[in-house]
Tab-separated table of C-alpha atoms in Angstrom:
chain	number	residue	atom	x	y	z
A	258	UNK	CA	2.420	26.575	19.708
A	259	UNK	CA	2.259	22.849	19.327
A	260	UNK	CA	2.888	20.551	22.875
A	261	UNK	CA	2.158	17.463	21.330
A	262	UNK	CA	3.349	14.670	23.578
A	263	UNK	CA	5.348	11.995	21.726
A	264	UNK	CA	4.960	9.109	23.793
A	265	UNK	CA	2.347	6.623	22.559
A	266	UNK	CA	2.112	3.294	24.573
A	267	UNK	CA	5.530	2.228	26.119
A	268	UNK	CA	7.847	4.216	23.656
A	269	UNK	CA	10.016	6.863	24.864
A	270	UNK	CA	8.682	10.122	23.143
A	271	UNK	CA	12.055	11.207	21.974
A	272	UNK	CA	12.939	8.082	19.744
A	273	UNK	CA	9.267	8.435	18.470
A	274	UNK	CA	10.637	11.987	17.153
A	275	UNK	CA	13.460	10.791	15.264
A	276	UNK	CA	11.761	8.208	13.701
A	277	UNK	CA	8.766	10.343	12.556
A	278	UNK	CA	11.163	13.609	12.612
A	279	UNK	CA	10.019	14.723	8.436
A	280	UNK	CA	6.470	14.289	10.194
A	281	UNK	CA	7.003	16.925	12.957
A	282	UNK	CA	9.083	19.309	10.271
A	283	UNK	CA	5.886	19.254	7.670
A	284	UNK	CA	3.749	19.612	10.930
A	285	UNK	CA	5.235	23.047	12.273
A	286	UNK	CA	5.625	24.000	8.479
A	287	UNK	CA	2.155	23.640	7.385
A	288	UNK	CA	1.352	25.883	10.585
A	289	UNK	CA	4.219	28.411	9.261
A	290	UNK	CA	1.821	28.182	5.584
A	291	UNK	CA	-0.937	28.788	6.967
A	292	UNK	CA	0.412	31.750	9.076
A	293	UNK	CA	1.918	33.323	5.918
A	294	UNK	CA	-1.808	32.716	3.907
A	295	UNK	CA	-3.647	34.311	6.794
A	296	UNK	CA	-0.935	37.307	7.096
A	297	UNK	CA	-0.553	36.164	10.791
A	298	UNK	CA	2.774	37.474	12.289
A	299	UNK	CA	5.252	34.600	12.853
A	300	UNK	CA	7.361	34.821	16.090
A	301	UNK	CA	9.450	32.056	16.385
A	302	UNK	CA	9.489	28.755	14.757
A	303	UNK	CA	10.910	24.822	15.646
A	304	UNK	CA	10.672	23.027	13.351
A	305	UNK	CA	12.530	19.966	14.951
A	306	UNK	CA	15.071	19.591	18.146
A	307	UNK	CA	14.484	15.784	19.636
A	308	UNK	CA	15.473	16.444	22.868
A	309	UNK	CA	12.945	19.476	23.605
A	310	UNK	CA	9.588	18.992	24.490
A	311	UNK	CA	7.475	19.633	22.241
A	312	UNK	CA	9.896	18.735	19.395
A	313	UNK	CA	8.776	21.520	16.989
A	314	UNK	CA	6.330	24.311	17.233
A	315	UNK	CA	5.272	27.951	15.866
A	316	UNK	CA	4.736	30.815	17.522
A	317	UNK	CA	2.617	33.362	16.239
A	318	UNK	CA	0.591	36.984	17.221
A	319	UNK	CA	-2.938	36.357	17.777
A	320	UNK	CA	-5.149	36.140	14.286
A	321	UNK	CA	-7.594	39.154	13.385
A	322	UNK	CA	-10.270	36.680	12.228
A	323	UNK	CA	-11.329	33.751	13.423
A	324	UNK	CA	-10.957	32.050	10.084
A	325	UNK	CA	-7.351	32.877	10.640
A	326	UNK	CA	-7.722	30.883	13.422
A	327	UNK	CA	-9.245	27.905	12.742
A	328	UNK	CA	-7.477	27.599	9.240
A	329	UNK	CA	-3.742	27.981	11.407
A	330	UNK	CA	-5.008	25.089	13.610
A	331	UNK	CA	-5.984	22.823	10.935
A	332	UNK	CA	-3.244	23.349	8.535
A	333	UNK	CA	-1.270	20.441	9.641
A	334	UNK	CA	-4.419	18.291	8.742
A	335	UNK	CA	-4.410	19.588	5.340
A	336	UNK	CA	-1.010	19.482	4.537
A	337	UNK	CA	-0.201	16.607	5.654
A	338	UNK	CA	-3.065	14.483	4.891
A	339	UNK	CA	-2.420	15.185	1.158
A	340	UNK	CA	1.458	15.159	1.033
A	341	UNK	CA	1.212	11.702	3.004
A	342	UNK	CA	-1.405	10.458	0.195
A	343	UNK	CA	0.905	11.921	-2.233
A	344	UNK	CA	3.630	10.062	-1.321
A	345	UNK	CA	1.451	7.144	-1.016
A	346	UNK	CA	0.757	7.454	-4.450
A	347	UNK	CA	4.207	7.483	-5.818
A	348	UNK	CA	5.320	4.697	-3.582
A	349	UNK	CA	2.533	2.590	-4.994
A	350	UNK	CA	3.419	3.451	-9.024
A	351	UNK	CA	7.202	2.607	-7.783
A	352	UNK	CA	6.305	-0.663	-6.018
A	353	UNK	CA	9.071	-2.263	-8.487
A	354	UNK	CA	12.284	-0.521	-6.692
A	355	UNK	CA	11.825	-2.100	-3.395
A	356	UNK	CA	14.296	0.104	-1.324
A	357	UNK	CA	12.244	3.346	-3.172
A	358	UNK	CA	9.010	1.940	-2.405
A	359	UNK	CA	10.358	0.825	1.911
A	360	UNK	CA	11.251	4.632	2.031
A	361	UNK	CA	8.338	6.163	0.521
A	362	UNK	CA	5.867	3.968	3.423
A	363	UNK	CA	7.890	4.737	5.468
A	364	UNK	CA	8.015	8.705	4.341
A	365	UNK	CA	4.366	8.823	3.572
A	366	UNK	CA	3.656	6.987	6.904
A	367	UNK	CA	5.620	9.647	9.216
A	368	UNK	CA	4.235	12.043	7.755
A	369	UNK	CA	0.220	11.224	8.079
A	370	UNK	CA	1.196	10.321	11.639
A	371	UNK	CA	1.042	14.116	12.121
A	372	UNK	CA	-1.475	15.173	10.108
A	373	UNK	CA	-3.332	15.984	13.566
A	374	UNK	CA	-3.277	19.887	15.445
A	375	UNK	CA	-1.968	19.003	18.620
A	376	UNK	CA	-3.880	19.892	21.957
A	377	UNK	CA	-2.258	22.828	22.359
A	378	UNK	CA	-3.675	23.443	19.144
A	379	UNK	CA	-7.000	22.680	20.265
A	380	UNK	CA	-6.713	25.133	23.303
A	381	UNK	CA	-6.220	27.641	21.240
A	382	UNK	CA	-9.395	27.338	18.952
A	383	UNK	CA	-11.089	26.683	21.833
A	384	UNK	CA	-10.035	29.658	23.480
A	385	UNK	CA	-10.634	31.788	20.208
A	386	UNK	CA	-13.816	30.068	19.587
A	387	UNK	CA	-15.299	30.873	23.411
A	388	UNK	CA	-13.659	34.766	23.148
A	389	UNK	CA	-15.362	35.277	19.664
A	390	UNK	CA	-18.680	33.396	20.264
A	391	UNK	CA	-20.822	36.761	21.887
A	392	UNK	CA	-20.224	38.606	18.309
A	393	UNK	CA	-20.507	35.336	15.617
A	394	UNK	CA	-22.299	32.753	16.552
A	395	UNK	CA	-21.316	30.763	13.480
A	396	UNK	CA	-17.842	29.722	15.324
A	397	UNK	CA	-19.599	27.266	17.629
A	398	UNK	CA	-18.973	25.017	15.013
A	399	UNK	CA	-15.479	25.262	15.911
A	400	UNK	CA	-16.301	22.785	18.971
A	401	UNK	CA	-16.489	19.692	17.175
A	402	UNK	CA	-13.142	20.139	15.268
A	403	UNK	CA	-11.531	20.993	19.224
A	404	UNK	CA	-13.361	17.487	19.998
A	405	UNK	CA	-12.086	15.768	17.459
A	406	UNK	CA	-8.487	17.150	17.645
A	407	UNK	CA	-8.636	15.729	21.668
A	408	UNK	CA	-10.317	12.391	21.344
A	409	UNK	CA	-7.534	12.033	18.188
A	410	UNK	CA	-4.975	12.683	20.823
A	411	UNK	CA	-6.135	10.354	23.029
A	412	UNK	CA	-6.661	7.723	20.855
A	413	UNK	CA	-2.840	8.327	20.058
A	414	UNK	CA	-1.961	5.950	22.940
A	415	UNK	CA	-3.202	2.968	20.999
A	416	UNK	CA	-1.861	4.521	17.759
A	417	UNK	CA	-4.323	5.817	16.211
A	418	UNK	CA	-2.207	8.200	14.242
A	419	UNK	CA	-0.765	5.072	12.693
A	420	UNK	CA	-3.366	3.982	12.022
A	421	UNK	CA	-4.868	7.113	10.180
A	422	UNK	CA	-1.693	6.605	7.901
A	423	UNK	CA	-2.000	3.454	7.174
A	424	UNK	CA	-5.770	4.655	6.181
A	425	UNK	CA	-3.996	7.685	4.103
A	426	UNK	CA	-2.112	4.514	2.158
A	427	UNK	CA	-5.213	2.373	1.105
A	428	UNK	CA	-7.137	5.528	-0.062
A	429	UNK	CA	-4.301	6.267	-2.213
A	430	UNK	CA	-3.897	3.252	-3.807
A	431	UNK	CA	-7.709	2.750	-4.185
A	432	UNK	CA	-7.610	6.635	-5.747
A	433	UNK	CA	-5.805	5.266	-8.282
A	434	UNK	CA	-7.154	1.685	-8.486
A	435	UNK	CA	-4.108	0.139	-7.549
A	436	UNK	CA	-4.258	-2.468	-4.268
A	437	UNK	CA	-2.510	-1.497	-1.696
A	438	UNK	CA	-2.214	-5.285	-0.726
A	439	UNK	CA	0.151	-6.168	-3.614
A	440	UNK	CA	2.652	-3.542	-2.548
A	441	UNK	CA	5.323	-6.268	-0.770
């Protein structure tokens, strides 16, 4: 289940979820992908309602394997890292049809914004990655990710997930040698 807390800085965390609201939608669905790869049992799904905390999430029955796992938890990151480049890329090769190229920033944008597991996310691979850790040592290497996936959290206060976006746009346009600087 994903609690990620919408409020970065001063903004009330419920506007934040309408604004980035295709974000939170490709979030919970690339968890709902990743589920149906792994052959994890799906319980109950939200994929967006503004006025609940946590806006969207997916419950699920607890993974055989810890690849399950770890692969359920980073499936937002996946997903959408590459749609957000994606739709980087065609808002850079349609930079001529301004109100196109305003929607597909903002699209690509919203959606890179939560590319990150939330920390509810991270307790979970934490707790799988402690319960499984006597019989395969190999998932300690699970800890960094659950790290990463908290200090990315944090840094959410001073937008970092922005940020990583905006990052998502200027790889895209240098992918295909196109400068993102030229775009407006």
């Amino acid at each position: 289940m994903d609690n990620a807390d919408f409020t970065p800085g001063l903004i009330p965390g419920q506007f934040i979820a309408w604004v980035t609201f295709p974000g939170i939608i490709i979030h919970e669905l690339a968890h709902v992908i990743f589920c149906l790869i792994t052959r994890v049992p799906i319980h109950e799904v939200r994929f967006f309602h503004p006025f609940k905390t946590p806006p969207g999430y997916v419950l699920h029955g607890k993974p055989q394997y810890f690849v399950s796992t770890l692969l359920i938890t980073i499936g937002p990151l996946l997903v959408n890292t590459l749609l957000a480049m994606g739709v980087f890329i065609l808002a850079i090769l349609s930079k001529e049809v301004k109100l196109l190229l305003f929607f597909l920033l903002w699209l690509g944008t919203v959606i890179g914004m939560h590319a990150f597991p939330s920390t509810t996310d991270a307790s979970t691979l934490l707790d799988e990655t402690n319960e499984r850790i006597k019989s395969n040592f190999l998932v300690v290497l699970a800890y960094p990710i659950v790290l990463l996936i908290y200090i990315a959290d944090f840094l959410s206060m001073v937008w970092f997930d922005a940020f990583y976006a905006l990052g998502l746009l200027f790889l895209g346009g240098y992918l295909i040698g196109v400068s993102t600087f030229t775009l407006l």
